[in-house]
C-alpha cells in the first residue's frame, strides 16, 4: 500500500517505507498528524545528515527542491573543476567533490564517481609498482604539460608572452 493510504509500512534498509505491512502505533500517529509530518519525525530520529536529508525528501516539494539545489551546487563544482584541470591546482579534486555532491541525489553520478575512484586507484597502484625512472618521467611529463598549458593559456587569452616578459626582466 502507498504511504498516502494512511497505512505506514516498516522501513527497509535505506530508511524509506517498504510495501510489506505496518505496525499499529505508526498507523495511529499518521492518522493524527498526517503522512508528511510523521515521515519528517521519523527522519529526524535518524542521526546525521542522512536524517536531515530524509526529512527534506519526505515531501514532494522538498524532494524537488533538494534535487535542484544539489544539482546546481554539484554542477558548478564539476564545471569549475573541469576548468581548473589544465592548470596547476586542485582541478580533479574539485571535480570529484562535485561528483560526490551530485551522488547524494543522482545514481548516475554515484556510478561515475565509483568509476573514477576505481580508475584513480588502478593508476596509483600501477605507478606504485613502477621504478623510480618511470615515476620521474611521469612527473616531468606532467610538469611540462602544465607549463605548456599555462604558457599558451596566458599567451592566447591575455596576449601575455611569459618568455618575452622574462627576457625583458633579465635585461634591465
Coordinates of C-alpha atoms in Angstrom, one line a residue:
X1 CA 0.0 0.0 0.0
X2 CA 1.1 3.5 -0.5
X3 CA 2.0 5.9 2.3
X4 CA -0.8 8.2 1.3
X5 CA -3.4 5.4 2.0
X6 CA -3.0 6.1 5.7
X7 CA -1.1 2.9 6.3
X8 CA 2.5 3.1 7.3
X9 CA 4.8 0.3 6.3
X10 CA 8.0 -0.5 8.1
X11 CA 11.2 0.9 6.7
X12 CA 13.6 -1.1 4.6
X13 CA 17.4 -0.9 4.9
X14 CA 17.5 2.5 3.2
X15 CA 15.2 4.1 5.8
X16 CA 12.4 4.6 3.3
X17 CA 9.0 3.0 3.8
X18 CA 8.5 -0.5 2.3
X19 CA 5.4 -2.0 0.9
X20 CA 5.0 -5.0 3.2
X21 CA 2.9 -4.0 6.2
X22 CA 2.7 -1.7 9.2
X23 CA 2.8 -1.6 13.0
X24 CA -0.3 -0.2 14.6
X25 CA 1.4 2.5 16.6
X26 CA 2.7 4.2 13.5
X27 CA -0.7 4.0 11.7
X28 CA -2.2 5.8 14.6
X29 CA 0.4 8.5 14.5
X30 CA -0.1 9.0 10.8
X31 CA -3.9 9.4 11.2
X32 CA -3.4 12.0 13.9
X33 CA -0.7 14.2 12.3
X34 CA -0.6 13.4 8.6
X35 CA 1.8 11.4 6.5
X36 CA 4.4 14.1 5.8
X37 CA 4.7 15.1 9.5
X38 CA 5.3 11.5 10.6
X39 CA 7.9 11.0 7.8
X40 CA 9.7 14.1 9.0
X41 CA 9.6 13.0 12.6
X42 CA 10.9 9.5 11.6
X43 CA 13.7 11.1 9.6
X44 CA 14.6 13.5 12.4
X45 CA 15.1 10.4 14.7
X46 CA 17.9 9.2 12.4
X47 CA 21.2 10.8 13.1
X48 CA 23.4 13.0 11.0
X49 CA 23.0 14.4 7.5
X50 CA 21.1 11.4 6.3
X51 CA 18.2 12.0 8.7
X52 CA 18.2 15.7 7.8
X53 CA 18.1 14.9 4.0
X54 CA 15.4 12.3 4.6
X55 CA 13.4 14.9 6.4
X56 CA 13.6 17.2 3.4
X57 CA 12.8 14.3 1.0
X58 CA 9.7 13.5 2.9
X59 CA 7.6 16.0 0.9
X60 CA 7.3 16.3 -2.9
X61 CA 8.4 20.0 -2.8
X62 CA 11.3 19.2 -0.5
X63 CA 12.4 16.3 -2.8
X64 CA 12.3 18.5 -5.9
X65 CA 14.0 21.5 -4.2
X66 CA 16.7 19.3 -2.9
X67 CA 17.4 17.8 -6.3
X68 CA 17.6 21.3 -7.9
X69 CA 19.9 22.6 -5.1
X70 CA 22.1 19.6 -5.1
X71 CA 22.2 19.5 -8.9
X72 CA 23.1 23.2 -9.1
X73 CA 25.9 23.0 -6.5
X74 CA 27.3 19.8 -7.9
X75 CA 27.3 21.1 -11.5
X76 CA 29.0 24.3 -10.5
X77 CA 31.7 22.3 -8.7
X78 CA 32.2 19.9 -11.6
X79 CA 32.3 22.6 -14.3
X80 CA 34.6 24.7 -12.2
X81 CA 36.9 21.8 -11.5
X82 CA 37.0 20.9 -15.2
X83 CA 38.0 24.5 -16.0
X84 CA 40.8 24.2 -13.4
X85 CA 42.0 20.7 -14.6
X86 CA 44.6 22.0 -17.2
X87 CA 46.1 24.4 -14.7
X88 CA 48.2 23.6 -11.7
X89 CA 46.0 23.2 -8.7
X90 CA 43.1 21.1 -7.3
X91 CA 41.1 20.7 -10.6
X92 CA 40.5 17.0 -10.3
X93 CA 39.9 17.3 -6.5
X94 CA 37.1 19.8 -7.2
X95 CA 35.6 17.6 -10.0
X96 CA 35.5 14.6 -7.6
X97 CA 34.0 16.8 -4.8
X98 CA 31.3 17.9 -7.3
X99 CA 30.6 14.3 -8.2
X100 CA 30.3 13.4 -4.5
X101 CA 27.8 16.2 -4.0
X102 CA 25.8 15.0 -7.1
X103 CA 26.0 11.4 -5.9
X104 CA 23.9 12.2 -2.9
X105 CA 20.9 12.6 -5.2
X106 CA 21.7 11.1 -8.6
X107 CA 22.5 7.4 -9.2
X108 CA 24.4 8.2 -12.5
X109 CA 26.8 10.5 -10.5
X110 CA 27.3 7.8 -7.9
X111 CA 28.3 5.3 -10.7
X112 CA 30.6 7.8 -12.3
X113 CA 32.2 8.6 -9.0
X114 CA 32.8 4.9 -8.3
X115 CA 34.3 4.5 -11.8
X116 CA 36.6 7.5 -11.2
X117 CA 37.7 6.1 -7.8
X118 CA 38.5 2.7 -9.4
X119 CA 40.4 4.3 -12.2
X120 CA 42.4 6.5 -9.9
X121 CA 43.1 3.5 -7.6
X122 CA 44.3 1.4 -10.6
X123 CA 46.5 4.3 -11.8
X124 CA 48.1 4.9 -8.4
X125 CA 48.7 1.1 -7.9
X126 CA 50.3 0.9 -11.4
X127 CA 52.5 3.9 -10.7
X128 CA 53.4 2.5 -7.3
X129 CA 54.7 -0.7 -8.9
X130 CA 57.0 1.2 -11.3
X131 CA 60.6 2.0 -10.8
X132 CA 62.0 5.5 -10.0
X133 CA 62.8 6.2 -13.6
X134 CA 59.1 5.8 -14.7
X135 CA 57.9 7.9 -11.7
X136 CA 60.4 10.7 -12.5
X137 CA 59.3 10.6 -16.2
X138 CA 55.6 10.9 -15.2
X139 CA 56.4 13.9 -13.0
X140 CA 58.4 15.5 -15.8
X141 CA 55.7 15.0 -18.4
X142 CA 53.0 16.3 -16.0
X143 CA 55.2 19.4 -15.2
X144 CA 55.9 20.0 -18.9
X145 CA 52.3 19.7 -19.8
X146 CA 51.2 22.1 -17.0
X147 CA 53.9 24.6 -18.1
X148 CA 52.8 24.5 -21.7
X149 CA 49.1 24.9 -20.8
X150 CA 49.8 27.9 -18.6
X151 CA 52.1 29.5 -21.2
X152 CA 49.7 29.1 -24.1
X153 CA 46.7 29.9 -21.9
X154 CA 48.2 33.3 -21.0
X155 CA 49.6 33.9 -24.5
X156 CA 46.3 33.2 -26.2
X157 CA 43.9 34.7 -23.7
X158 CA 45.7 37.7 -22.3
X159 CA 48.3 38.1 -25.1
X160 CA 51.0 37.9 -22.5
X161 CA 54.2 36.1 -23.6
X162 CA 56.0 34.9 -20.5
X163 CA 59.3 34.3 -22.4
X164 CA 59.4 37.9 -23.7
X165 CA 58.5 39.2 -20.3
X166 CA 61.2 37.1 -18.6
X167 CA 63.8 38.4 -21.2
X168 CA 62.7 41.9 -20.5
X169 CA 63.1 41.5 -16.8
X170 CA 66.6 39.9 -17.2
X171 CA 67.9 42.7 -19.5
X172 CA 67.1 45.6 -17.1

